[in-house]
XYZ file of C-alpha atoms in Angstrom:
236
model
C 20.530 97.423 13.674
C 20.409 93.878 12.288
C 21.866 93.505 8.793
C 20.679 90.667 6.439
C 22.982 89.764 3.678
C 20.597 87.963 1.028
C 19.425 87.113 -2.462
C 15.857 88.384 -2.604
C 14.333 85.180 -4.153
C 16.111 82.767 -1.970
C 13.622 80.725 0.131
C 16.096 80.493 2.855
C 16.380 84.272 2.881
C 12.606 84.419 2.918
C 12.604 82.166 6.033
C 14.803 84.612 7.810
C 12.822 87.479 6.675
C 9.645 85.685 7.999
C 11.279 85.091 11.415
C 12.521 88.716 11.527
C 8.759 89.920 10.842
C 7.263 87.531 13.247
C 9.501 88.846 16.077
C 8.917 92.450 15.019
C 12.602 93.191 14.510
C 13.868 95.996 12.127
C 16.810 95.237 9.915
C 18.544 96.499 6.796
C 19.251 94.467 3.823
C 22.335 93.943 1.651
C 21.498 92.320 -1.635
C 24.619 90.195 -2.391
C 26.056 90.722 -5.950
C 26.805 87.417 -7.604
C 30.388 86.873 -7.849
C 32.119 89.824 -6.385
C 29.511 90.137 -3.573
C 29.901 86.496 -2.744
C 33.620 87.052 -2.240
C 32.923 89.912 0.166
C 30.466 87.764 1.955
C 33.186 85.024 2.371
C 35.483 87.589 3.930
C 32.703 88.555 6.352
C 31.335 85.066 7.285
C 33.533 82.431 6.007
C 31.099 81.190 3.285
C 29.565 82.294 0.022
C 25.938 81.302 0.747
C 23.177 83.446 1.750
C 21.497 84.165 4.111
C 24.009 85.811 6.543
C 22.758 87.983 9.587
C 25.084 90.502 11.182
C 24.171 91.196 14.769
C 26.587 93.645 16.286
C 29.828 91.402 16.700
C 27.850 88.410 15.605
C 27.941 86.961 12.173
C 25.621 84.265 11.674
C 25.166 82.112 8.466
C 22.480 79.524 7.703
C 18.814 80.182 8.046
C 18.316 77.601 10.873
C 21.265 78.961 12.830
C 19.919 82.478 12.450
C 16.555 81.448 13.509
C 18.025 79.713 16.718
C 20.154 82.938 17.254
C 17.056 85.230 17.132
C 15.014 82.957 19.214
C 17.687 83.179 22.011
C 18.240 86.814 21.850
C 14.434 87.816 21.151
C 12.546 85.055 22.843
C 9.161 86.543 22.492
C 7.104 85.697 20.728
C 8.520 82.333 20.785
C 8.752 80.361 17.646
C 9.686 77.014 19.200
C 7.238 75.435 21.787
C 8.146 75.147 25.124
C 6.711 71.526 25.274
C 9.601 69.144 24.368
C 7.620 67.020 22.177
C 6.107 69.857 20.329
C 9.458 71.566 20.021
C 10.830 68.285 18.472
C 7.980 68.178 15.886
C 8.625 71.763 14.947
C 12.388 71.281 14.579
C 11.784 68.170 12.469
C 9.349 69.925 10.192
C 11.929 72.837 9.726
C 14.441 70.313 8.719
C 12.094 68.550 6.435
C 11.197 71.967 4.709
C 14.937 72.887 4.366
C 16.046 69.551 2.884
C 13.385 67.323 1.336
C 10.812 69.983 0.392
C 13.344 72.562 -0.705
C 14.890 69.873 -3.065
C 11.550 69.112 -4.742
C 10.700 72.886 -5.115
C 14.154 73.506 -6.585
C 13.591 70.754 -9.292
C 10.046 72.145 -10.125
C 11.323 75.732 -10.360
C 14.157 74.796 -12.562
C 11.740 73.068 -14.952
C 9.488 76.001 -14.785
C 12.078 78.585 -15.521
C 13.568 76.655 -18.512
C 10.176 77.342 -20.182
C 9.382 80.808 -18.999
C 11.906 83.766 -19.865
C 10.071 86.147 -17.521
C 10.346 83.684 -14.586
C 14.040 82.974 -15.504
C 14.984 86.668 -15.544
C 12.942 87.503 -12.563
C 14.639 84.933 -10.379
C 18.084 86.536 -10.746
C 19.297 88.451 -7.850
C 18.460 92.166 -7.721
C 22.190 93.042 -8.051
C 22.699 90.859 -11.059
C 24.370 93.170 -13.916
C 21.678 94.131 -16.491
C 23.712 92.782 -19.498
C 23.646 89.352 -17.867
C 20.069 89.614 -16.746
C 19.058 90.461 -20.412
C 20.994 87.433 -21.688
C 19.467 84.976 -19.419
C 15.890 86.302 -20.150
C 16.529 86.247 -23.842
C 17.717 82.710 -24.051
C 15.107 80.913 -26.164
C 13.215 78.027 -24.407
C 14.409 75.606 -27.171
C 18.019 76.025 -25.925
C 16.920 74.767 -22.526
C 14.631 72.024 -23.656
C 17.055 69.437 -22.912
C 17.024 70.386 -19.294
C 13.714 68.603 -18.869
C 15.523 65.255 -19.699
C 17.500 65.401 -16.538
C 14.818 66.527 -14.280
C 13.956 63.894 -11.596
C 10.197 63.291 -12.318
C 10.006 60.861 -9.200
C 11.202 63.860 -7.165
C 8.411 66.011 -8.802
C 5.716 63.583 -8.085
C 6.789 63.233 -4.433
C 6.710 67.161 -4.317
C 3.097 67.128 -5.645
C 2.114 64.362 -3.153
C 3.688 66.120 -0.143
C 1.929 69.435 -1.270
C -1.468 67.790 -1.485
C -0.969 66.315 2.010
C 0.059 69.759 3.406
C -3.069 71.202 1.746
C -5.184 68.678 3.557
C -3.555 69.275 6.846
C -3.807 73.051 6.878
C -7.551 72.804 6.106
C -7.869 71.041 9.581
C -5.667 73.186 11.608
C -4.190 76.797 11.394
C -0.664 75.747 12.270
C 1.486 72.684 11.621
C 2.614 72.182 15.295
C 0.226 72.942 18.253
C -2.003 75.812 18.313
C 0.315 78.707 17.506
C 2.695 79.947 14.926
C 6.099 78.263 14.961
C 9.254 78.015 13.084
C 7.982 74.936 11.281
C 5.134 77.145 9.721
C 7.633 79.735 8.651
C 10.217 77.227 6.933
C 7.326 75.728 4.928
C 5.787 79.044 3.962
C 9.303 80.158 2.802
C 9.596 77.096 0.394
C 6.087 77.516 -0.886
C 6.882 81.018 -1.928
C 8.868 79.563 -4.890
C 5.968 77.431 -6.145
C 3.567 80.290 -6.474
C 5.090 83.770 -5.662
C 3.324 85.858 -3.266
C 2.572 89.585 -3.584
C 5.622 90.381 -1.676
C 7.811 88.983 -4.425
C 7.060 92.125 -6.400
C 7.079 92.417 -10.222
C 7.441 90.591 -12.452
C 7.299 87.418 -10.208
C 4.203 88.061 -8.136
C 1.362 85.551 -9.005
C 3.671 83.525 -11.378
C 4.608 80.056 -10.418
C 5.157 76.302 -11.284
C 2.536 75.308 -13.983
C 0.609 72.290 -12.714
C 1.100 73.251 -9.020
C 0.613 76.868 -8.668
C -2.760 76.543 -10.575
C -3.864 73.056 -9.234
C -7.274 73.547 -7.464
C -6.281 70.778 -4.932
C -3.687 73.049 -3.594
C -5.648 76.295 -3.385
C -6.071 75.976 0.326
C -2.441 75.869 0.550
C -1.746 79.099 -0.842
C -4.489 80.567 1.207
C -2.881 79.197 4.393
C 0.594 80.502 3.387
C -0.834 84.117 2.614
C -2.657 83.883 6.030
C 0.665 83.198 7.651
C 2.333 85.965 5.878
C -0.425 88.351 6.805
C -0.117 87.304 10.407
C 3.613 88.151 10.533
C 3.211 91.418 8.631
C 4.396 90.006 5.166
C 1.024 90.153 3.221
């Protein structure tokens, strides 16, 4: 049995969950407790960050390394094209999603969470102690108002431009690379899960998101595409 050590609302953990679902693999979940749980994770994997996948004697950290491991050991259905050019495109888009797109999404989510106590509390890992969860959720928005002064607004505008281009692209084709699902799609879908939380996020986050992006009519096709990919792999 595969064992995924995760934070539930990490986009990189969602990426791994999507890969596991696409390949039809069963797995158990270990929700990492902030602090103490991360020390245990370090003893297991040599690092404190999630996701970490345990596959028998193999302990694999990092979502891209995990995806590559699963691709090697469960090659069907393939998530990387056989054609070298298409494979390169898929890997480049995966890297873009994990770096530039992820950075923009983090900026937007931090700004949104600073103003929304429900979002702030809901983003905490499931294993967060109840007193800490209550404290974080109860912080008045005014206390965090200064946070907006350090937000990189250029990064947020770049994120909006990228999302608008993605929305146009997915209206023209069902997949980002070639004519079938690839790791590029799953990496992008995972990051989009933090801009507008899908039903799989559960209460209280499902349907919440980053104001100005989650409710932008221009981006509606993007959320429809994301949800269609989720349904395809069995994560509606």
